[in-house]
Short mmCIF file of C-alpha atoms in Angstrom, two decimals:
data_model
loop_
_atom_site.label_atom_id
_atom_site.label_comp_id
_atom_site.label_asym_id
_atom_site.label_seq_id
_atom_site.Cartn_x
_atom_site.Cartn_y
_atom_site.Cartn_z
CA MET A 1 120.95 105.89 97.70
CA PRO A 2 121.14 109.03 95.53
CA THR A 3 120.99 112.41 97.19
CA SER A 4 120.15 114.33 94.05
CA VAL A 5 118.31 113.81 90.82
CA HIS A 6 119.77 114.20 87.40
CA PRO A 7 119.05 117.29 85.32
CA VAL A 8 116.69 117.61 82.44
CA VAL A 9 116.84 120.01 79.55
CA ALA A 10 114.20 122.70 79.73
CA GLN A 11 111.67 122.40 76.94
CA ARG A 12 108.88 124.66 75.76
CA THR A 13 105.67 123.51 77.39
CA LEU A 14 103.10 122.25 74.94
CA ARG A 15 99.37 122.40 75.52
CA VAL A 16 98.27 119.19 77.18
CA PRO A 17 95.38 117.31 75.59
CA THR A 18 91.92 118.12 76.86
CA VAL A 19 90.48 115.62 79.31
CA THR A 20 86.74 115.30 79.15
CA ALA A 21 86.14 113.52 82.46
CA MET A 22 87.90 113.82 85.77
CA ILE A 23 86.60 112.52 89.09
CA PRO A 24 88.01 114.48 92.05
CA ARG A 25 89.30 112.33 94.88
CA HIS A 26 89.63 113.26 98.53
CA PRO A 27 92.62 111.62 100.25
CA ARG A 28 92.37 110.48 103.84
CA ARG A 29 95.79 111.68 104.97
CA ALA A 30 97.73 114.91 105.05
CA LEU A 31 101.21 115.05 103.52
CA ALA A 32 103.99 115.52 106.04
CA ALA A 33 105.94 118.78 105.72
CA PRO A 34 109.32 117.07 105.08
CA VAL A 35 107.84 115.32 102.06
CA VAL A 36 106.56 118.62 100.66
CA LEU A 37 110.07 120.00 101.05
CA ALA A 38 111.53 116.95 99.33
CA ALA A 39 109.07 117.38 96.47
CA ALA A 40 109.99 121.02 96.05
CA THR A 41 113.67 120.13 96.06
CA ALA A 42 113.15 117.37 93.52
CA LEU A 43 111.15 119.68 91.26
CA ALA A 44 113.82 122.36 91.44
CA LEU A 45 116.61 119.91 90.68
CA THR A 46 114.68 118.27 87.88
CA SER A 47 114.06 121.51 86.04
CA SER A 48 117.19 123.50 86.88
CA GLY A 49 119.86 122.01 84.64
CA ALA A 50 122.18 121.59 87.64
CA ALA A 51 125.39 119.69 87.01
CA ALA A 52 125.03 115.91 86.85
CA ASP A 53 127.30 113.52 88.74
CA ASP A 54 129.83 111.24 87.11
CA HIS A 55 127.30 108.47 86.61
CA ALA A 56 124.80 110.48 84.57
CA PRO A 57 123.90 109.21 81.08
CA ALA A 58 125.76 110.77 78.18
CA THR A 59 122.66 112.50 76.88
CA ASP A 60 120.10 114.51 78.81
CA PHE A 61 116.42 113.77 78.52
CA PRO A 62 113.81 116.45 77.77
CA ALA A 63 111.27 117.49 80.37
CA GLN A 64 107.63 116.76 79.71
CA SER A 65 104.51 118.21 81.28
CA ALA A 66 102.07 116.05 83.22
CA ARG A 67 98.84 116.45 85.19
CA LEU A 68 97.14 114.44 87.92
CA LEU A 69 93.70 113.20 86.90
CA ASP A 70 92.73 110.82 89.67
CA ARG A 71 93.98 109.30 92.94
CA GLN A 72 92.67 106.04 94.37
CA LEU A 73 93.72 103.95 97.35
CA LEU A 74 93.24 100.58 98.93
CA PRO A 75 93.41 100.84 102.76
CA ALA A 76 96.60 99.31 104.14
CA ALA A 77 94.80 96.94 106.53
CA THR A 78 92.90 95.02 103.85
CA PHE A 79 92.79 91.26 104.31
CA GLY A 80 91.54 88.39 102.17
CA GLU A 81 91.53 84.63 102.57
CA PRO A 82 91.34 83.56 106.27
CA VAL A 83 94.69 81.74 106.24
CA PRO A 84 97.08 82.99 108.99
CA SER A 85 100.15 84.84 107.78
CA GLY A 86 103.08 86.88 109.05
CA ALA A 87 104.49 84.43 111.59
CA GLY A 88 107.99 85.07 110.28
CA ILE A 89 108.00 88.85 110.70
CA GLU A 90 108.12 91.25 113.62
CA THR A 91 105.66 93.98 114.52
CA ALA A 92 106.18 97.08 112.38
CA ASN A 93 104.50 100.50 112.44
CA GLY A 94 102.39 99.38 115.39
CA VAL A 95 100.76 96.49 113.53
CA PRO A 96 100.64 93.27 115.61
CA VAL A 97 101.62 89.98 113.99
CA PRO A 98 100.87 87.31 112.94
CA PHE A 99 97.74 88.14 110.98
CA PRO A 100 94.61 85.97 111.14
CA ALA A 101 94.23 86.26 107.37
CA GLN A 102 96.19 86.99 104.21
CA PRO A 103 97.04 90.71 103.79
CA VAL A 104 96.13 92.11 100.39
CA GLN A 105 99.33 94.04 99.78
CA GLY A 106 102.61 94.31 97.99
CA PHE A 107 101.37 95.05 94.46
CA SER A 108 104.14 94.56 91.94
CA GLY A 109 102.00 94.71 88.82
CA ASN A 110 98.69 96.12 87.62
CA LEU A 111 96.73 95.17 84.51
CA VAL A 112 93.93 97.71 84.13
CA GLN A 113 90.86 95.89 82.81
CA PRO A 114 88.40 97.16 80.16
CA ASP A 115 85.79 97.77 82.87
CA GLY A 116 88.20 99.98 84.82
CA SER A 117 88.95 97.44 87.53
CA TYR A 118 92.54 96.61 88.47
CA LEU A 119 94.04 93.14 88.29
CA VAL A 120 96.97 93.44 90.69
CA LEU A 121 99.82 91.06 91.51
CA SER A 122 101.07 90.54 95.06
CA ASP A 123 104.78 89.69 95.28
CA ASN A 124 106.40 87.20 97.69
CA GLY A 125 104.88 88.81 100.78
CA TYR A 126 107.40 90.05 103.32
CA GLY A 127 110.63 90.43 101.36
CA THR A 128 112.55 87.16 101.73
CA LYS A 129 112.17 83.42 101.33
CA ALA A 130 112.74 82.94 105.04
CA ASN A 131 109.83 85.09 106.25
CA SER A 132 107.22 84.52 103.54
CA ALA A 133 106.39 80.80 103.73
CA ASP A 134 102.88 81.56 105.01
CA PHE A 135 102.08 84.17 102.34
CA LEU A 136 100.00 82.80 99.47
CA LEU A 137 100.98 84.19 96.07
CA ALA A 138 97.94 85.88 94.62
CA VAL A 139 96.38 88.09 91.97
CA HIS A 140 93.55 90.29 93.24
CA ARG A 141 90.86 92.26 91.45
CA LEU A 142 90.19 95.74 92.81
CA VAL A 143 87.19 97.95 92.07
CA ASP A 144 86.17 101.42 93.17
CA THR A 145 83.64 101.46 96.02
CA GLY A 146 81.65 104.09 94.12
CA ASP A 147 81.29 106.35 97.15
CA GLY A 148 83.16 109.24 95.52
CA THR A 149 86.21 109.00 97.80
CA GLY A 150 88.43 107.04 95.42
CA THR A 151 88.59 104.11 97.83
CA LEU A 152 89.17 100.67 96.31
CA GLN A 153 87.99 97.30 97.54
CA VAL A 154 88.69 93.66 96.69
CA ALA A 155 86.15 92.09 94.33
CA PRO A 156 85.62 88.61 92.86
CA GLY A 157 87.87 87.74 89.95
CA GLY A 158 91.22 87.13 91.65
CA PHE A 159 93.08 83.86 92.19
CA THR A 160 96.07 82.31 93.96
CA LEU A 161 98.99 80.60 92.26
CA SER A 162 99.43 76.84 92.51
CA ASP A 163 101.15 73.82 90.98
CA PRO A 164 98.61 70.99 91.06
CA PHE A 165 100.09 69.37 87.94
CA GLY A 166 103.58 68.99 89.42
CA LYS A 167 105.43 71.29 87.02
CA VAL A 168 107.91 72.35 89.73
CA SER A 169 110.56 69.65 90.19
CA TRP A 170 111.89 70.75 93.60
CA PRO A 171 110.06 70.59 96.95
CA LEU A 172 107.43 73.24 97.60
CA THR A 173 106.46 74.77 100.95
CA ARG A 174 102.90 73.48 101.16
CA PRO A 175 101.78 69.87 100.63
CA ASP A 176 98.72 71.11 98.72
CA ARG A 177 101.12 72.75 96.22
CA ARG A 178 99.67 76.22 96.61
CA LEU A 179 102.59 78.56 95.95
CA THR A 180 103.97 80.82 98.65
CA GLY A 181 106.50 83.59 99.00
CA ALA A 182 109.10 81.01 99.99
CA ASP A 183 108.67 79.30 96.61
CA PHE A 184 108.69 82.22 94.17
CA ASP A 185 108.81 86.00 94.10
CA PRO A 186 106.61 87.19 91.20
CA GLU A 187 107.19 90.87 90.40
CA SER A 188 105.50 91.37 87.02
CA PHE A 189 102.81 89.72 84.94
CA ARG A 190 101.04 89.80 81.58
CA GLN A 191 97.94 88.11 80.22
CA ALA A 192 98.30 86.36 76.88
CA PRO A 193 95.61 86.51 74.17
CA ASP A 194 94.57 82.95 75.08
CA GLY A 195 93.76 84.03 78.65
CA THR A 196 96.79 82.43 80.28
CA PHE A 197 99.22 84.45 82.41
CA TRP A 198 102.99 84.90 82.34
CA PHE A 199 104.81 86.02 85.49
CA GLY A 200 108.31 87.47 85.77
CA GLU A 201 109.98 86.13 88.92
CA GLU A 202 113.04 87.13 90.97
CA PHE A 203 114.33 84.05 92.81
CA GLY A 204 115.46 82.24 89.67
CA PRO A 205 114.93 84.39 87.83
CA TYR A 206 112.16 82.43 86.11
CA LEU A 207 109.21 82.95 83.83
CA LEU A 208 106.09 81.26 85.18
CA HIS A 209 103.21 80.29 82.88
CA THR A 210 99.78 79.63 84.40
CA ASP A 211 96.27 79.11 83.21
CA ALA A 212 93.55 81.68 83.90
CA ALA A 213 93.07 80.21 87.38
CA GLY A 214 96.74 80.61 88.35
CA ARG A 215 97.75 76.95 87.94
CA LEU A 216 101.20 76.33 86.45
CA ILE A 217 100.89 74.73 83.03
CA GLN A 218 104.58 74.29 82.31
CA ALA A 219 107.83 74.04 84.24
CA PRO A 220 109.39 77.34 85.39
CA VAL A 221 111.49 78.78 82.56
CA PRO A 222 115.03 79.66 83.72
CA LEU A 223 117.11 82.49 82.26
CA PRO A 224 120.11 80.86 80.55
CA GLY A 225 123.43 81.85 82.11
CA VAL A 226 121.93 83.92 84.93
CA GLN A 227 121.16 82.76 88.49
CA SER A 228 120.57 84.51 91.80
CA PRO A 229 121.57 83.19 95.26
CA ASP A 230 117.88 82.32 95.81
CA ASN A 231 117.67 80.04 92.78
CA PRO A 232 116.43 76.62 93.99
CA GLU A 233 118.43 74.93 91.22
CA LEU A 234 121.71 76.76 91.97
CA GLY A 235 123.46 73.79 93.54
CA THR A 236 127.20 74.44 93.75
CA ALA A 237 127.20 77.06 91.00
CA THR A 238 128.22 80.64 91.71
CA PRO A 239 125.36 83.15 91.35
CA ASN A 240 125.96 86.07 89.03
CA LEU A 241 122.93 88.17 89.94
CA ALA A 242 122.29 89.71 93.35
CA SER A 243 119.40 88.55 95.50
CA SER A 244 116.09 90.29 94.73
CA LYS A 245 117.42 91.63 91.43
CA GLY A 246 115.65 89.29 89.03
CA PHE A 247 112.74 90.04 86.69
CA GLU A 248 111.13 93.16 88.16
CA GLY A 249 109.39 94.46 85.05
CA MET A 250 108.01 92.68 82.01
CA ALA A 251 106.40 93.93 78.83
CA GLN A 252 104.53 91.98 76.18
CA SER A 253 104.19 92.45 72.43
CA ALA A 254 100.74 93.37 71.13
CA ASP A 255 100.17 89.90 69.67
CA GLY A 256 101.34 88.21 72.85
CA ARG A 257 104.15 86.28 71.16
CA TYR A 258 107.10 88.02 72.82
CA LEU A 259 107.77 88.79 76.45
CA PHE A 260 110.35 91.39 77.44
CA PRO A 261 111.42 90.69 81.04
CA LEU A 262 113.73 93.32 82.58
CA LEU A 263 116.19 92.56 85.37
CA GLU A 264 116.21 94.87 88.40
CA GLY A 265 119.97 94.58 88.89
CA PRO A 266 123.06 94.18 86.71
CA VAL A 267 124.54 90.79 85.89
CA ALA A 268 128.05 90.27 87.29
CA GLY A 269 130.57 91.97 85.01
CA ASP A 270 128.06 94.44 83.56
CA ASP A 271 128.14 98.17 84.21
CA ARG A 272 126.29 98.90 87.47
CA GLN A 273 123.87 101.20 85.66
CA ASP A 274 122.99 98.78 82.86
CA LEU A 275 120.04 96.42 83.16
CA ARG A 276 119.35 93.68 80.65
CA ALA A 277 115.96 93.36 78.97
CA TYR A 278 115.44 90.03 77.22
CA ARG A 279 113.10 88.78 74.51
CA TYR A 280 111.32 85.48 75.07
CA ASP A 281 109.43 83.80 72.24
CA THR A 282 106.35 82.14 73.74
CA ARG A 283 105.58 80.24 70.53
CA GLN A 284 109.01 78.65 70.22
CA GLY A 285 109.54 78.47 73.98
CA ARG A 286 113.00 80.00 74.00
CA TYR A 287 114.88 83.21 74.59
CA ARG A 288 115.90 85.13 71.49
CA GLY A 289 118.75 87.00 73.16
CA GLU A 290 119.00 90.35 74.85
CA ALA A 291 116.48 92.84 73.46
CA PHE A 292 118.11 96.01 74.80
CA THR A 293 119.96 97.47 77.77
CA TYR A 294 118.20 99.94 80.04
CA ARG A 295 120.48 102.65 81.46
CA LEU A 296 119.70 103.76 85.02
CA GLU A 297 120.10 107.44 85.88
CA SER A 298 122.22 106.46 88.89
CA PRO A 299 123.80 103.15 89.95
CA GLY A 300 121.89 103.39 93.24
CA ASN A 301 118.50 103.42 91.50
CA ALA A 302 116.25 100.50 90.64
CA ILE A 303 113.43 99.87 88.20
CA GLY A 304 109.93 99.16 89.42
CA ASP A 305 108.04 98.05 86.32
CA MET A 306 108.00 98.16 82.53
CA THR A 307 105.20 98.03 79.98
CA GLN A 308 105.17 98.22 76.19
CA VAL A 309 103.66 101.10 74.21
CA ASP A 310 104.37 99.67 70.74
CA ASP A 311 107.04 97.60 69.02
CA HIS A 312 109.86 99.99 69.92
CA ARG A 313 108.64 102.12 72.83
CA PHE A 314 108.36 101.14 76.50
CA LEU A 315 107.47 102.87 79.76
CA VAL A 316 109.79 102.25 82.70
CA LEU A 317 109.44 103.19 86.37
CA GLU A 318 112.76 104.18 87.92
CA ARG A 319 113.24 105.06 91.60
CA ASP A 320 115.65 105.51 94.45
CA GLY A 321 115.28 103.59 97.72
CA GLY A 322 114.03 106.47 99.85
CA GLN A 323 110.62 106.98 101.42
CA GLY A 324 108.92 109.96 103.02
CA PRO A 325 111.47 112.76 103.62
CA THR A 326 114.33 110.64 102.20
CA ALA A 327 112.58 110.02 98.87
CA VAL A 328 114.14 112.14 96.12
CA PHE A 329 114.04 110.39 92.75
CA LYS A 330 110.91 108.64 91.43
CA ALA A 331 110.15 108.97 87.71
CA VAL A 332 108.40 107.54 84.66
CA PHE A 333 110.50 107.27 81.52
CA LEU A 334 109.57 106.60 77.91
CA ILE A 335 112.33 104.70 76.13
CA ASP A 336 112.61 104.32 72.38
CA THR A 337 114.69 101.37 71.22
CA SER A 338 114.71 102.64 67.64
CA VAL A 339 116.79 105.67 68.66
CA THR A 340 120.02 105.47 70.65
CA ASP A 341 121.93 108.09 72.61
CA ALA A 342 125.66 108.79 72.39
CA THR A 343 126.41 105.75 74.57
CA GLY A 344 124.36 103.36 72.45
CA HIS A 345 121.47 103.03 74.91
CA PRO A 346 117.81 103.51 73.95
CA ARG A 347 116.75 107.15 74.13
CA LYS A 348 115.04 108.10 77.38
CA THR A 349 112.44 110.81 77.87
CA GLN A 350 111.18 111.64 81.34
CA LEU A 351 107.40 111.83 81.24
CA VAL A 352 106.63 112.32 84.94
CA ASN A 353 108.58 113.39 88.01
CA LEU A 354 106.65 111.41 90.62
CA MET A 355 108.07 113.55 93.39
CA ALA A 356 106.22 116.55 91.98
CA VAL A 357 103.17 115.62 89.90
CA PRO A 358 101.30 118.80 88.89
CA ASP A 359 97.79 118.93 90.33
CA PRO A 360 96.28 122.16 88.98
CA ASP A 361 92.73 120.92 89.55
CA GLY A 362 93.23 119.95 93.18
CA VAL A 363 92.43 116.30 92.59
CA ALA A 364 94.59 115.26 95.58
CA GLY A 365 92.90 117.72 97.93
CA GLU A 366 94.98 118.64 100.98
CA LEU A 367 97.98 116.68 99.68
CA SER A 368 98.62 119.36 97.04
CA GLN A 369 96.69 122.39 98.24
CA ASP A 370 99.80 124.29 99.39
CA SER A 371 102.26 123.40 96.64
CA GLY A 372 100.07 122.57 93.63
CA PHE A 373 101.94 119.28 93.35
CA VAL A 374 101.40 115.83 94.80
CA THR A 375 104.32 113.58 95.67
CA PHE A 376 104.57 109.80 95.46
CA PRO A 377 107.26 109.35 98.17
CA PHE A 378 107.21 105.57 98.51
CA THR A 379 110.05 103.09 98.85
CA THR A 380 108.76 100.87 96.07
CA ILE A 381 106.68 102.10 93.14
CA GLU A 382 106.12 98.95 91.13
CA SER A 383 103.21 99.10 88.70
CA ILE A 384 102.45 101.09 85.58
CA ASP A 385 99.90 100.64 82.81
CA VAL A 386 98.77 102.66 79.80
CA VAL A 387 95.04 103.48 79.92
CA GLY A 388 94.73 106.00 77.07
CA ASP A 389 96.67 107.83 74.38
CA HIS A 390 97.88 110.29 77.03
CA ARG A 391 97.07 108.54 80.30
CA ILE A 392 98.88 106.15 82.60
CA VAL A 393 98.16 104.58 86.00
CA VAL A 394 101.05 104.30 88.47
CA GLY A 395 100.85 102.31 91.73
CA ASN A 396 103.00 101.75 94.81
CA ASP A 397 103.89 98.52 96.60
CA ASN A 398 103.12 99.25 100.26
CA ASN A 399 105.15 96.32 101.67
CA TYR A 400 102.59 95.98 104.45
CA PRO A 401 103.18 96.51 107.31
CA PHE A 402 106.70 97.84 106.82
CA SER A 403 106.60 100.88 104.53
CA THR A 404 105.47 104.34 105.57
CA GLY A 405 105.62 107.13 103.03
CA ARG A 406 103.14 109.83 104.00
CA THR A 407 102.70 109.61 107.79
CA PRO A 408 105.62 108.43 109.98
CA GLY A 409 104.84 105.28 111.94
CA VAL A 410 101.67 104.49 109.98
CA PRO A 411 101.57 101.73 107.34
CA GLU A 412 100.95 103.24 103.96
CA ASP A 413 97.99 102.47 101.76
CA ASP A 414 98.26 101.07 98.26
CA GLU A 415 97.85 104.18 96.08
CA PHE A 416 97.18 104.56 92.38
CA LEU A 417 97.64 107.79 90.44
CA THR A 418 96.07 108.35 87.03
CA ILE A 419 98.29 110.86 85.24
CA GLU A 420 97.92 112.69 81.95
CA VAL A 421 101.21 112.89 80.04
CA GLN A 422 102.25 114.97 77.08
CA ALA A 423 103.63 112.10 75.02
CA ASP A 424 101.33 110.28 72.60
CA LEU A 425 101.18 106.70 73.87
CA SER A 426 99.03 105.35 71.06
CA ALA A 427 100.62 102.45 69.18
CA ARG A 428 102.48 103.44 66.03
#
């Protein structure tokens, strides 16, 4: 994993837009001192102009100001449907297994709804096919409890994924054809104008198309010429994409016609820092070729999610693999496919350094009271959505019960930060 972040070019700070409503939140946990130190180090490196390593992009990206507006969390030990789960994993962070019910965890996507609720996607459960056969793939709806603490709770409006119409041609884990983490690993999703959902998946990688109740309405759509070792249709073929490096992020055009799924890892033969983003035509039911190539800041980084701003701009989460005191690089980038850098890649602008999010209003309480910044020091940060012309919501995947970012030995909560950014994210 990287031990340093790449430099940014100092830029005159512009006045951030005025925010008319902010609800202070009071976190339940204190930030460990090593994480504060890591945040300070990250901030210093990000704004210093220190020399980049040999893998840095050819062009630097300008710094942008940001401000924390809100912080919400779903307690780590939140459970849903009373179907036992976790028989394939070992106790972690003091949490006994198996669980008597399905943990509500592992959010790899978030579609913020008009009423302010979150429609969140759980991924395959516990990280592999082998240990996730008893994890039901699900979309949950989260709402604020309204008690002023920023705590979220599960509300009606979610669903599990299933294949009652027999669209999957290979054997599934459950005889009732409810989909599990041993069947697919959904990491991103979008809702089409007709109310149906599209999911970007890693095992194939595949695109999955369901109705509004999560039932597959067509066969999984493979990516031509690309297969991972987990692909159930691999047969004797040689995979050319590493395991767990399939469709991690996926954007959608405003009219819903095109999907832009983004691989988390490079295809064999590609540069280790280059990730392919494709364009899929939902009307014609076919891929239209590679849309663009996303350039990682370091070959050890990964992307967590992608969403579209307009027809040529996208937001991308990029992160290292560290957590807590080992977390160094977590950032939100705006990429513009209409402008290329010296290497021919879409221009990148860093909007937020998630290891040092300015909190001048003390929204995060004791998390930022000493430094004036709040960190997001999690292993996997996997959801981002645009909620205003200058506002985004970023969420972590807590990998319950494995990940611990703020307090050593304690499973982390699912956290969501609402952040004001300098860039105008209105469609152009």
